[in-house]
mmCIF file of C-alpha atoms in Angstrom:
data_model
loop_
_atom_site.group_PDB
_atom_site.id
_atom_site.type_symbol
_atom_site.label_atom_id
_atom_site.label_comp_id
_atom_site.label_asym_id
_atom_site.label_seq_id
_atom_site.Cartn_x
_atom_site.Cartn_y
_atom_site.Cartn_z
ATOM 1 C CA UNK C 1 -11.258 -32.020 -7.422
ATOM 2 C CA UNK C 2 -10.032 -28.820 -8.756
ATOM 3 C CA UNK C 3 -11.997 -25.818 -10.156
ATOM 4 C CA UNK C 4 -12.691 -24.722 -13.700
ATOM 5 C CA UNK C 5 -11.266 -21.327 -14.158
ATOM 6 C CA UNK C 6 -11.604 -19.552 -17.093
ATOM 7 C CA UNK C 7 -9.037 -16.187 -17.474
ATOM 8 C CA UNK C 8 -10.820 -13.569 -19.466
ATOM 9 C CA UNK C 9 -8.546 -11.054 -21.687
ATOM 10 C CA UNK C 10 -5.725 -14.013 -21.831
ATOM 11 C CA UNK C 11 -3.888 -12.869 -24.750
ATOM 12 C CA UNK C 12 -3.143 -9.433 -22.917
ATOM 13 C CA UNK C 13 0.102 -8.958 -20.455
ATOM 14 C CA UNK C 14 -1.542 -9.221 -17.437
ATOM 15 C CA UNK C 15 -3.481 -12.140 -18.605
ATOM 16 C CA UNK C 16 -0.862 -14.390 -19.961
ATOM 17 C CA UNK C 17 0.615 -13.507 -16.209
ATOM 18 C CA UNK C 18 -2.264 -15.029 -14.623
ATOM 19 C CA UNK C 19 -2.243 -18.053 -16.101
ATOM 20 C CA UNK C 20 1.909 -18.554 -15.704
ATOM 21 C CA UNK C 21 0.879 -17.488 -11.863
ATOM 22 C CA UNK C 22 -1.981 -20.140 -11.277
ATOM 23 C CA UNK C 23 0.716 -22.690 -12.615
ATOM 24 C CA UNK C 24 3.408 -21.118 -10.446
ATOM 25 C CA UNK C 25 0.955 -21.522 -7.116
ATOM 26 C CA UNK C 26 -0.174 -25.026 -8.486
ATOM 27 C CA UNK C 27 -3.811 -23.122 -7.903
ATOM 28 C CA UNK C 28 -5.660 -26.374 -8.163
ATOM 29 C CA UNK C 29 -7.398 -25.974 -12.064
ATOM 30 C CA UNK C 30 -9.173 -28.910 -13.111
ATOM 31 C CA UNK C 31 -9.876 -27.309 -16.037
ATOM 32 C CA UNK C 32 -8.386 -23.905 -18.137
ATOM 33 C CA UNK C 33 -10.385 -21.894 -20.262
ATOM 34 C CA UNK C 34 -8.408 -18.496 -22.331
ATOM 35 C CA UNK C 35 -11.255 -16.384 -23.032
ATOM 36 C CA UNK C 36 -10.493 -13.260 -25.650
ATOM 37 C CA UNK C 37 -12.499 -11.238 -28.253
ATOM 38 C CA UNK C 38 -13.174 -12.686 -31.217
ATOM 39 C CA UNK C 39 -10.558 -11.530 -33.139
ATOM 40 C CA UNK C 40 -7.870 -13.745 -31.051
ATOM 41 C CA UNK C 41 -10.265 -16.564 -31.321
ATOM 42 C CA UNK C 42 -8.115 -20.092 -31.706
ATOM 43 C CA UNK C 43 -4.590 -18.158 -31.177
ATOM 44 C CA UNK C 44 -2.815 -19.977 -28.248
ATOM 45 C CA UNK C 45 -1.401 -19.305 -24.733
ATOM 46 C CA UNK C 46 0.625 -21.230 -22.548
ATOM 47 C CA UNK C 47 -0.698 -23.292 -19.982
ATOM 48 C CA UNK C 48 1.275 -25.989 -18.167
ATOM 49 C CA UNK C 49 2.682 -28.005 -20.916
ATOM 50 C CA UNK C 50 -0.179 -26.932 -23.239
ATOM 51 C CA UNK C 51 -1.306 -24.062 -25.839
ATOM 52 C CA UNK C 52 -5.086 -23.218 -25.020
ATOM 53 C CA UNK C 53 -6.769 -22.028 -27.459
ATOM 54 C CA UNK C 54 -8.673 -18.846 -26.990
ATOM 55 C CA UNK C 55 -12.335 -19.186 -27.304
ATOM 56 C CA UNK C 56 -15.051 -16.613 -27.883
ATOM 57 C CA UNK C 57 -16.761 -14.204 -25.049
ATOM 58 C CA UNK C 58 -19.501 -13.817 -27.061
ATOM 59 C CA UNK C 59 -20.144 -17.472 -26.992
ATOM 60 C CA UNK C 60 -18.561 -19.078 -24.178
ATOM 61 C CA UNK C 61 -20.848 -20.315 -21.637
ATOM 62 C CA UNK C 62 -19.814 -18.994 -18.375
ATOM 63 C CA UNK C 63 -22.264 -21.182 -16.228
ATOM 64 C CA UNK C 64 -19.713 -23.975 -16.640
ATOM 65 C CA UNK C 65 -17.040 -22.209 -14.816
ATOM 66 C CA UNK C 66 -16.216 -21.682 -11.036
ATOM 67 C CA UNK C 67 -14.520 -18.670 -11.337
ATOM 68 C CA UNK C 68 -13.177 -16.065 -13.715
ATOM 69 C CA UNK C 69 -10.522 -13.982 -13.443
ATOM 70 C CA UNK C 70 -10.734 -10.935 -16.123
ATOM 71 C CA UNK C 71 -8.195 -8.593 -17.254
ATOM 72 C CA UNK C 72 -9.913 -6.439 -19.742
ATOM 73 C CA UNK C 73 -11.558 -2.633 -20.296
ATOM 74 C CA UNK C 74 -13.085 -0.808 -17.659
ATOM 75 C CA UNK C 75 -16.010 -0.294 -20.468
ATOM 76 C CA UNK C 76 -15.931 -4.000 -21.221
ATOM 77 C CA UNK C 77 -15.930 -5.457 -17.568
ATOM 78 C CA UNK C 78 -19.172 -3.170 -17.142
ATOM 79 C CA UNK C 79 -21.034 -4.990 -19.738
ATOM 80 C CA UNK C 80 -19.193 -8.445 -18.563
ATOM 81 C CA UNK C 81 -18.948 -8.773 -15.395
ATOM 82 C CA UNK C 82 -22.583 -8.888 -14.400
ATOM 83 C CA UNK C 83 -23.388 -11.128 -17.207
ATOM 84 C CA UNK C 84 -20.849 -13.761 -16.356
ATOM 85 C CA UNK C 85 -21.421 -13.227 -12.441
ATOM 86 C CA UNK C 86 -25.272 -13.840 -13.062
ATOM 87 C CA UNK C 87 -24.753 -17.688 -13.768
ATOM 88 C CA UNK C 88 -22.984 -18.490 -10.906
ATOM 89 C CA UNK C 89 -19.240 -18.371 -10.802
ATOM 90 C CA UNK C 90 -16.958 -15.631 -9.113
ATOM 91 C CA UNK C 91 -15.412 -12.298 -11.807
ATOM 92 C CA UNK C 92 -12.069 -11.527 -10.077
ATOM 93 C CA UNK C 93 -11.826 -8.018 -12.293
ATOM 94 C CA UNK C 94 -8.388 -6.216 -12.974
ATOM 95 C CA UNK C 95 -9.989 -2.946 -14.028
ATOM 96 C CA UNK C 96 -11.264 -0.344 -12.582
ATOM 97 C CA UNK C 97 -14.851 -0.500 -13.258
ATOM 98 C CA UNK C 98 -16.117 -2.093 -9.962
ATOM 99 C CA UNK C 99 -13.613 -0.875 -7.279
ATOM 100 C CA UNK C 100 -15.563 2.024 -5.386
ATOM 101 C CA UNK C 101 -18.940 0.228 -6.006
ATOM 102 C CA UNK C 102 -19.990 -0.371 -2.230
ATOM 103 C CA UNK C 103 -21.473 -4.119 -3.501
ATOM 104 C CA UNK C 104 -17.986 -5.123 -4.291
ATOM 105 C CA UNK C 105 -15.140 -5.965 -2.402
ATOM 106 C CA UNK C 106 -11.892 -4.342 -3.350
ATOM 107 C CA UNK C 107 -9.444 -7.145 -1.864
ATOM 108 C CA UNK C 108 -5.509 -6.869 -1.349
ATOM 109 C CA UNK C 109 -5.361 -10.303 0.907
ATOM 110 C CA UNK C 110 -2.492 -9.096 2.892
ATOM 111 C CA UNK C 111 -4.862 -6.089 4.099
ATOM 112 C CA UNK C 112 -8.220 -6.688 3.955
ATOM 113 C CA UNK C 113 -9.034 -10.659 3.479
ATOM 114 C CA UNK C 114 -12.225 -10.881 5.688
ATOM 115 C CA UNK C 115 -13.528 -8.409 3.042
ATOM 116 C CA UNK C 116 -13.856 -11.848 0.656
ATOM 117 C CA UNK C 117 -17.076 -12.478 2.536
ATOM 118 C CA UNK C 118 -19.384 -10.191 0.444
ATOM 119 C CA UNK C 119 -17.949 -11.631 -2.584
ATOM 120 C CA UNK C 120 -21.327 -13.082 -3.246
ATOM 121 C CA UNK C 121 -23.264 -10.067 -3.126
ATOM 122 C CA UNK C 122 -22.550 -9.208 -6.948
ATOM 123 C CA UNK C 123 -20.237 -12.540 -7.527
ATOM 124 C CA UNK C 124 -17.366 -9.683 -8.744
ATOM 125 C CA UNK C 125 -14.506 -9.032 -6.390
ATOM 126 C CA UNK C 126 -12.019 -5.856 -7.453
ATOM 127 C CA UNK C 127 -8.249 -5.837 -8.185
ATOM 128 C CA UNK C 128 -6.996 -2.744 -6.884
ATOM 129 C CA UNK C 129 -4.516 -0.268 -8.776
ATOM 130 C CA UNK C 130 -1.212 -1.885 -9.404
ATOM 131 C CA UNK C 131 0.281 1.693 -7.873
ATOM 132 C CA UNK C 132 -2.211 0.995 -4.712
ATOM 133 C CA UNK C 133 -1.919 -3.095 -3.776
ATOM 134 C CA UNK C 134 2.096 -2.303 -3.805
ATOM 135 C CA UNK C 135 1.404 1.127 -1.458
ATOM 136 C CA UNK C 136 -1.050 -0.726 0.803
ATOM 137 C CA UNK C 137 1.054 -3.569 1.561
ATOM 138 C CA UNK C 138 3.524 -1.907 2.797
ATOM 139 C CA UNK C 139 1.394 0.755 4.863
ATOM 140 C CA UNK C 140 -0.749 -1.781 6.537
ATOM 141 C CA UNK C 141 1.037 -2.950 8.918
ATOM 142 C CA UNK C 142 2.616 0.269 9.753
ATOM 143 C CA UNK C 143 -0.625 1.757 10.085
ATOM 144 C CA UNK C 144 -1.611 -1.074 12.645
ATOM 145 C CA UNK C 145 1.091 0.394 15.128
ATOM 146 C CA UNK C 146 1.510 3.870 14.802
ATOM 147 C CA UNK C 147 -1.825 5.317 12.997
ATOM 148 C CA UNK C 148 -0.394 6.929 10.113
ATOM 149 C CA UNK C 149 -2.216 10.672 9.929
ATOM 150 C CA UNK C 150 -1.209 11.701 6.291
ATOM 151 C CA UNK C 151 1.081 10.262 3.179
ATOM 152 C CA UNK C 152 2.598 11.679 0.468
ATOM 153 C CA UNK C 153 3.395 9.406 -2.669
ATOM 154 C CA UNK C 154 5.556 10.041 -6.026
ATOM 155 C CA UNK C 155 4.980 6.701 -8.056
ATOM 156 C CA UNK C 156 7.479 5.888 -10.893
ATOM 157 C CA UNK C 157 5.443 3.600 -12.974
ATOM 158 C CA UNK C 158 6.564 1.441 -15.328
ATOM 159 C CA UNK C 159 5.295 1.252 -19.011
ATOM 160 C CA UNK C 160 3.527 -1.771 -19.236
ATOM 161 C CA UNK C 161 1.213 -0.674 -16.555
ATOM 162 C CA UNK C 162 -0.088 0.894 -19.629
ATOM 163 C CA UNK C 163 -0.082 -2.041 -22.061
ATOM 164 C CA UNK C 164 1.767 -4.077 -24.438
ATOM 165 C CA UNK C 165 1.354 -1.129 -27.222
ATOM 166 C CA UNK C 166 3.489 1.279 -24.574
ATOM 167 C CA UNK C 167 6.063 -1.171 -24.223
ATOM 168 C CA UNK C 168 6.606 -1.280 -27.749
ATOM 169 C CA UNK C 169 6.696 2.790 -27.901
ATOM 170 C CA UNK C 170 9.275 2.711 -25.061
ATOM 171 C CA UNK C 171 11.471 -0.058 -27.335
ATOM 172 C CA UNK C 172 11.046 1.912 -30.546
ATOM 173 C CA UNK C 173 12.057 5.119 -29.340
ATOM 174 C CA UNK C 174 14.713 3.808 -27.398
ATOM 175 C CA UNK C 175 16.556 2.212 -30.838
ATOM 176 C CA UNK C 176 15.042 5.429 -32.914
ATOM 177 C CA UNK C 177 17.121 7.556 -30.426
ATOM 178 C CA UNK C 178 20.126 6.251 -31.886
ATOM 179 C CA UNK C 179 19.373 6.295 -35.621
ATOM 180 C CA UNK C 180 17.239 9.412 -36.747
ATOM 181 C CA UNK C 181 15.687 10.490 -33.604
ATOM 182 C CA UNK C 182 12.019 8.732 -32.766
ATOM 183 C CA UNK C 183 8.807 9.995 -34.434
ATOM 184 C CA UNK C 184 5.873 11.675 -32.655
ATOM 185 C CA UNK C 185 4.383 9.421 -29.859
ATOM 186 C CA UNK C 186 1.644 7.358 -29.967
ATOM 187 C CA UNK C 187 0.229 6.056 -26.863
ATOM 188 C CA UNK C 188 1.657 8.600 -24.594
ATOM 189 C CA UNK C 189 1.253 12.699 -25.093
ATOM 190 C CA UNK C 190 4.958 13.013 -24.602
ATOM 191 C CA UNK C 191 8.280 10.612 -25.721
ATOM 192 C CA UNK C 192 8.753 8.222 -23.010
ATOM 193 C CA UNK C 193 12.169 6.935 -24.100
ATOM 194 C CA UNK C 194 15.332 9.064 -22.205
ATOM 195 C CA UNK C 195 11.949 11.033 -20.008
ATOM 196 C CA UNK C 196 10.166 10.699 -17.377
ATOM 197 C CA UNK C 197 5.676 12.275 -17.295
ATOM 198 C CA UNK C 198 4.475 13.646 -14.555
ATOM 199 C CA UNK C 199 0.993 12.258 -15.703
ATOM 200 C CA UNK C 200 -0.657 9.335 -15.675
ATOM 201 C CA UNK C 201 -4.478 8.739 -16.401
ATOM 202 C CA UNK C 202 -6.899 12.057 -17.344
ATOM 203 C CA UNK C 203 -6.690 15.474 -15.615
ATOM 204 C CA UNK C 204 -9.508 15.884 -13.265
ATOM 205 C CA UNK C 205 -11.130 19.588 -12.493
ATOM 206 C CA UNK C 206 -8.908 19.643 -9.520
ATOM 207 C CA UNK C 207 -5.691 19.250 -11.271
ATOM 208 C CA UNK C 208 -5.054 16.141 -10.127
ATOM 209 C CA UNK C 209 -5.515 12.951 -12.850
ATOM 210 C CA UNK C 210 -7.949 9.947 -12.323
ATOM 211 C CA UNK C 211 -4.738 7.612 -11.545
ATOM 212 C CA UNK C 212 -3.706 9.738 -8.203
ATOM 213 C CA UNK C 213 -7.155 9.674 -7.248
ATOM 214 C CA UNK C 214 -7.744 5.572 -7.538
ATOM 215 C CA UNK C 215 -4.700 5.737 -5.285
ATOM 216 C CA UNK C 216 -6.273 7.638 -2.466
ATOM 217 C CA UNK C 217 -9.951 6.257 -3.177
ATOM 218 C CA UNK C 218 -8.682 2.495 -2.960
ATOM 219 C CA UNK C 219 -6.232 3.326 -0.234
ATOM 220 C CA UNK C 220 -9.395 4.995 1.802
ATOM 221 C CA UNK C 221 -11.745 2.044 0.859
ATOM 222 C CA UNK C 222 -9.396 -0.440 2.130
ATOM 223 C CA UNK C 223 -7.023 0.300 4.857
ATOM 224 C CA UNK C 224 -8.560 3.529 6.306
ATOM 225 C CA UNK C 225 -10.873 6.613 5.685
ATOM 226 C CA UNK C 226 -8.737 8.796 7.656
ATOM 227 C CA UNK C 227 -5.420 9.190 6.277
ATOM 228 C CA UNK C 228 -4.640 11.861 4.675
ATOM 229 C CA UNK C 229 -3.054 11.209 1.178
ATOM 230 C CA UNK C 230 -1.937 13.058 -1.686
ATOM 231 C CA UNK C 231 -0.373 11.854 -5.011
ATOM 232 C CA UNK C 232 1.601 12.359 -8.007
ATOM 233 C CA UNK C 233 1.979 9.527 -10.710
ATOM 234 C CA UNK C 234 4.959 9.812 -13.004
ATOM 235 C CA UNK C 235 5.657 7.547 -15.967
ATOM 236 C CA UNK C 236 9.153 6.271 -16.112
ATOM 237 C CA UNK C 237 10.936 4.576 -19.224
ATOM 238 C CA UNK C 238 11.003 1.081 -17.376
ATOM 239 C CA UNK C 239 9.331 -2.031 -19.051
ATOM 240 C CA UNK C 240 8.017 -3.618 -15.985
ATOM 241 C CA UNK C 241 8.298 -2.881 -12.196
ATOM 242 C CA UNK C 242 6.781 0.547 -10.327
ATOM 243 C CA UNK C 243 8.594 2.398 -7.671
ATOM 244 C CA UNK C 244 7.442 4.878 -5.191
ATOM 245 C CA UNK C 245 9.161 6.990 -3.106
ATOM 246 C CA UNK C 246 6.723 7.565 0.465
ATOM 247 C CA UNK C 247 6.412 10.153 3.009
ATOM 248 C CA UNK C 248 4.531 9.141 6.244
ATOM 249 C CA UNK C 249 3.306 11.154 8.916
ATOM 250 C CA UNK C 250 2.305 8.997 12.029
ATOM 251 C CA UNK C 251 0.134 9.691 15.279
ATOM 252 C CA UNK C 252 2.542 8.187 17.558
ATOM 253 C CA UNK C 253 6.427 7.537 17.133
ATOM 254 C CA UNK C 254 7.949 4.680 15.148
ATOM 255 C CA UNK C 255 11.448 5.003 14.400
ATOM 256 C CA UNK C 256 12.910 3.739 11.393
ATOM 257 C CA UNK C 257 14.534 0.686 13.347
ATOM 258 C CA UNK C 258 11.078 -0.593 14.764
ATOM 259 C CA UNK C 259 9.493 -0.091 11.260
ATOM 260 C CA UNK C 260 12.442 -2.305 9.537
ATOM 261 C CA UNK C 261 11.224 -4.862 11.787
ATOM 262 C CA UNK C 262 7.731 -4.286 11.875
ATOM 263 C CA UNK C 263 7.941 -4.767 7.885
ATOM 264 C CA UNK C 264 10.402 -7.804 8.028
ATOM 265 C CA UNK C 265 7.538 -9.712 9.231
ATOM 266 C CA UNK C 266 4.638 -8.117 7.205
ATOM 267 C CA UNK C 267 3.081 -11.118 4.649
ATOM 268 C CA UNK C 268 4.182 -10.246 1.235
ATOM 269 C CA UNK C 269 6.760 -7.844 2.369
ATOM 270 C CA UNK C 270 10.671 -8.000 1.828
ATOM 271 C CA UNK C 271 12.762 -6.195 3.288
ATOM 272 C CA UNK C 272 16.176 -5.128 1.429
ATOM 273 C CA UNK C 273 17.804 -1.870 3.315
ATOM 274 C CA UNK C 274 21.571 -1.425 3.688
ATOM 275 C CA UNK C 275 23.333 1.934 4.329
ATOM 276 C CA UNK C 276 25.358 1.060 1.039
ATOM 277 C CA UNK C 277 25.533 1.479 -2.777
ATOM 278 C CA UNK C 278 23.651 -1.330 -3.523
ATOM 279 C CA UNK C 279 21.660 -2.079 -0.453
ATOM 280 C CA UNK C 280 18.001 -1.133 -2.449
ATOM 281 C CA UNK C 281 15.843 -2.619 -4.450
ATOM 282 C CA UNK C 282 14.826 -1.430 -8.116
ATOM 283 C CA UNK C 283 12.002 -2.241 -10.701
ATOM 284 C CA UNK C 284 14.618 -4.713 -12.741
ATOM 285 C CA UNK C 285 15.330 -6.423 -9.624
ATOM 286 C CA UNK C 286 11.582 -6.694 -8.471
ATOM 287 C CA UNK C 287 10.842 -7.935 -12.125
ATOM 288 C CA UNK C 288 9.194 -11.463 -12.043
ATOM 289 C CA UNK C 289 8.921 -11.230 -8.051
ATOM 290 C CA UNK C 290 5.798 -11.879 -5.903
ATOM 291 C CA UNK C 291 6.924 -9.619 -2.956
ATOM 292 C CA UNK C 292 6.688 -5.933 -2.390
ATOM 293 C CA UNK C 293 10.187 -4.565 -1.541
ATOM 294 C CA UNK C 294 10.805 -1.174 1.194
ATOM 295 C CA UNK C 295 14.214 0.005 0.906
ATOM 296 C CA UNK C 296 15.734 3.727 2.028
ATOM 297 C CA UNK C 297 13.959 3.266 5.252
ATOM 298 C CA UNK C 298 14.803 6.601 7.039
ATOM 299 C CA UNK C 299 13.441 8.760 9.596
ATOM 300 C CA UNK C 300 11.590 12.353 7.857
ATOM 301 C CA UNK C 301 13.023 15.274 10.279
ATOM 302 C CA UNK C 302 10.293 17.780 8.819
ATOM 303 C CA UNK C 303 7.616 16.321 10.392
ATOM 304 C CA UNK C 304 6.493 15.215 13.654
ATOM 305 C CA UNK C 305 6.445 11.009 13.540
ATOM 306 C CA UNK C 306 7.642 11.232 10.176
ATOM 307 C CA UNK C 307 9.082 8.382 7.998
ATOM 308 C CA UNK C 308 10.280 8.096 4.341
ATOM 309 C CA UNK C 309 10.073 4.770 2.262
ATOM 310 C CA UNK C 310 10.722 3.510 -1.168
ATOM 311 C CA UNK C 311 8.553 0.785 -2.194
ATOM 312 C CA UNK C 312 9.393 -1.761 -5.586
ATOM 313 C CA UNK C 313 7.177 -3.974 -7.048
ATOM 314 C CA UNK C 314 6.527 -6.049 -10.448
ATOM 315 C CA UNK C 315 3.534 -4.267 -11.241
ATOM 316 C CA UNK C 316 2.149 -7.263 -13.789
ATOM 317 C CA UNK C 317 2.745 -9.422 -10.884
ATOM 318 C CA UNK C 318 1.572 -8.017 -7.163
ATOM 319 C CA UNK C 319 -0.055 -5.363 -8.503
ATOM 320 C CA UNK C 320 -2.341 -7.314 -11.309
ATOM 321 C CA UNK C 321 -1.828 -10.713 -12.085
ATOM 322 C CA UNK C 322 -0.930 -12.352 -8.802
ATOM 323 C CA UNK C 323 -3.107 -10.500 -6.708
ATOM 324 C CA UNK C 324 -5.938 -11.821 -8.712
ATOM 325 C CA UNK C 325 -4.704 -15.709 -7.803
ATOM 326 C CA UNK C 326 -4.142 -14.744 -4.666
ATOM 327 C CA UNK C 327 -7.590 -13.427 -4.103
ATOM 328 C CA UNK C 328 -9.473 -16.891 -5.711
ATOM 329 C CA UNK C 329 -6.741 -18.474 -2.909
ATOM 330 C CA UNK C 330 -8.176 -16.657 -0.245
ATOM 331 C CA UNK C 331 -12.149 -17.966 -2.096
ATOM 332 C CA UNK C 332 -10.532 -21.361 -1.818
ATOM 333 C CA UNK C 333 -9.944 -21.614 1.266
ATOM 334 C CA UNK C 334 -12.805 -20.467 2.842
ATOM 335 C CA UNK C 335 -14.850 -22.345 1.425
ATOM 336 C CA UNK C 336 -16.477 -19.330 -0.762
ATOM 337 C CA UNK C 337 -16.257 -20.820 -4.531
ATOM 338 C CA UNK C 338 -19.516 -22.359 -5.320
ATOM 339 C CA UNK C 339 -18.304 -25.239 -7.402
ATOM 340 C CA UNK C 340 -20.886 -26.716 -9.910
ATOM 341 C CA UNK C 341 -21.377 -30.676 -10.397
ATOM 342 C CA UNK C 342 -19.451 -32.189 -13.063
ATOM 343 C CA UNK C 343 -21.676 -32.815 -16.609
#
């Protein structure tokens, strides 16, 4: 018997990829509920060989579900989340409202999956940053032979990290290049089409903005307290896919031949490094993937136990969407989804 999953926030990207990905994994739904505002109530979204209609939040009864996996608002999923994890089933969020709360685990299974076990504390488990599930899969199992002592991360991040409206900014500036030059931006400060901004998020007091920080919070909360990390976020003119160019500092040596190996047998990991033109990966490439990619795999002369990555990943994908499945997975097959008797 399978589960009744409802996906909350289904008309958005990263919702519309959640349901293509529970198909994809043949994640064993008995039965689908798309959950939006009421504004998209009725309009349809793909599931299997159906169109679901969307049904109300306001109205839908949660305590028929197993588990619910949300893409929404920070603001929203701290009304939500509580509410729908009250009657029973299991809030797998995507935002960042719940991530540093101690009560909930903040799961990337690859890194941390005996973390699933307090799941039932609040019934919410937390989707990391899409910048942070791609960084942390890569680092963990570095990190489990050398130690690394201290990081240093330049993220190119793809558009629709920010939403479908910034993907449409990115498209209409791109064609109003060519005609009479595109009109002031909307969803980002600066044009995004033929640039690249060095921000992401809001500017904290420190000078640093919220986005770098969920990338050294989550990385500390998950894979270790210790390592030293510092951040810039930079918004690229790419539809989908982010990129990240790494610097690693290690407490013991690892050469760049023993890490190639180390990673070639890291879960969710791939591996694509060749000394020639075309021997990387890129966002485009990574786009409609499950795997993190490492390319550029190189030793970093400036520092003692130093290494330098570059890290690809469909952000909508690993670093939102299938993360999420992977996590009610992981619920699965422990054991930990509470299912309800049929009515």
């Amino acid at each position: 018997m399978g589960y009744r999953v409802a996906v909350v926030g289904a008309t958005g990207n990263v919702g519309r990829e959640m349901l293509n990905i529970l198909e994809e994994v043949n994640f064993p739904v008995d039965k689908i509920h798309a959950i939006a505002s009421r504004k998209s109530i009725g309009v349809p979204v793909a599931f299997r060989d159906n169109n679901v209609p969307c049904e109300d939040v306001e109205q839908f009864d949660f305590s028929k579900v197993d588990i619910v996996l949300m893409s929404v608002s920070g603001a929203f999923s701290k009304e939500w989340a509580p509410k729908i994890g009250a009657q029973g089933p299991i809030v797998i969020d995507n935002s960042s409202a719940w991530r540093m709360d101690p009560d909930v685990p903040l799961i990337v299974p690859e890194v941390n999956p005996d973390d699933v076990a307090y799941a039932h504390k609040k019934n919410i488990i937390a989707n990391p940053n899409c910048s942070t599930v791609q960084l942390v899969v890569a680092l963990k199992p570095l990190h489990d032979r050398a130690r690394i002592r201290r990081a240093v991360v330049a993220t190119y991040q793809s558009v629709s990290g920010t939403g479908k409206a910034a993907m449409d900014e990115l498209w209409d500036q791109t064609k109003a290049v060519f005609v009479l030059g595109p009109g002031e931006p909307k969803v980002y400060p600066k044009q995004i089409a033929f640039n690249v901004i060095p921000y992401a998020g809001t500017f904290r007091d420190d000078g640093y903005t919220d986005e770098e920080a969920k990338m050294w919070n989550e990385t500390h909360k998950m894979l270790d307290p210790d390592i030293k990390l510092t951040v810039t976020c930079v918004r690229v003119p790419v539809f989908v896919g982010h990129s990240e160019a790494v610097h690693l500092e290690f407490e013991a040596p690892l050469d760049e031949d023993e890490a190639r190996e180390i990673l070639r047998e890291a879960p969710g990991v791939v591996v694509i490094d060749k000394h020639e033109p075309t021997g990387y990966m890129t966002p485009k490439e990574a786009q409609g993937e499950f795997s993190v990619f490492v390319s550029r795999i190189r030793k970093d002369p400036t520092v003692e136990h130093g290494l330098a990555l570059w890290v690809v990943s469909d952000n909508l994908r690993k670093g939102a969407a299938l993360n999420a499945v992977q996590i009610a997975e992981l619920l699965h097959q422990r054991g930990l989804i509470r299912q309800k008797a049929l009515v």
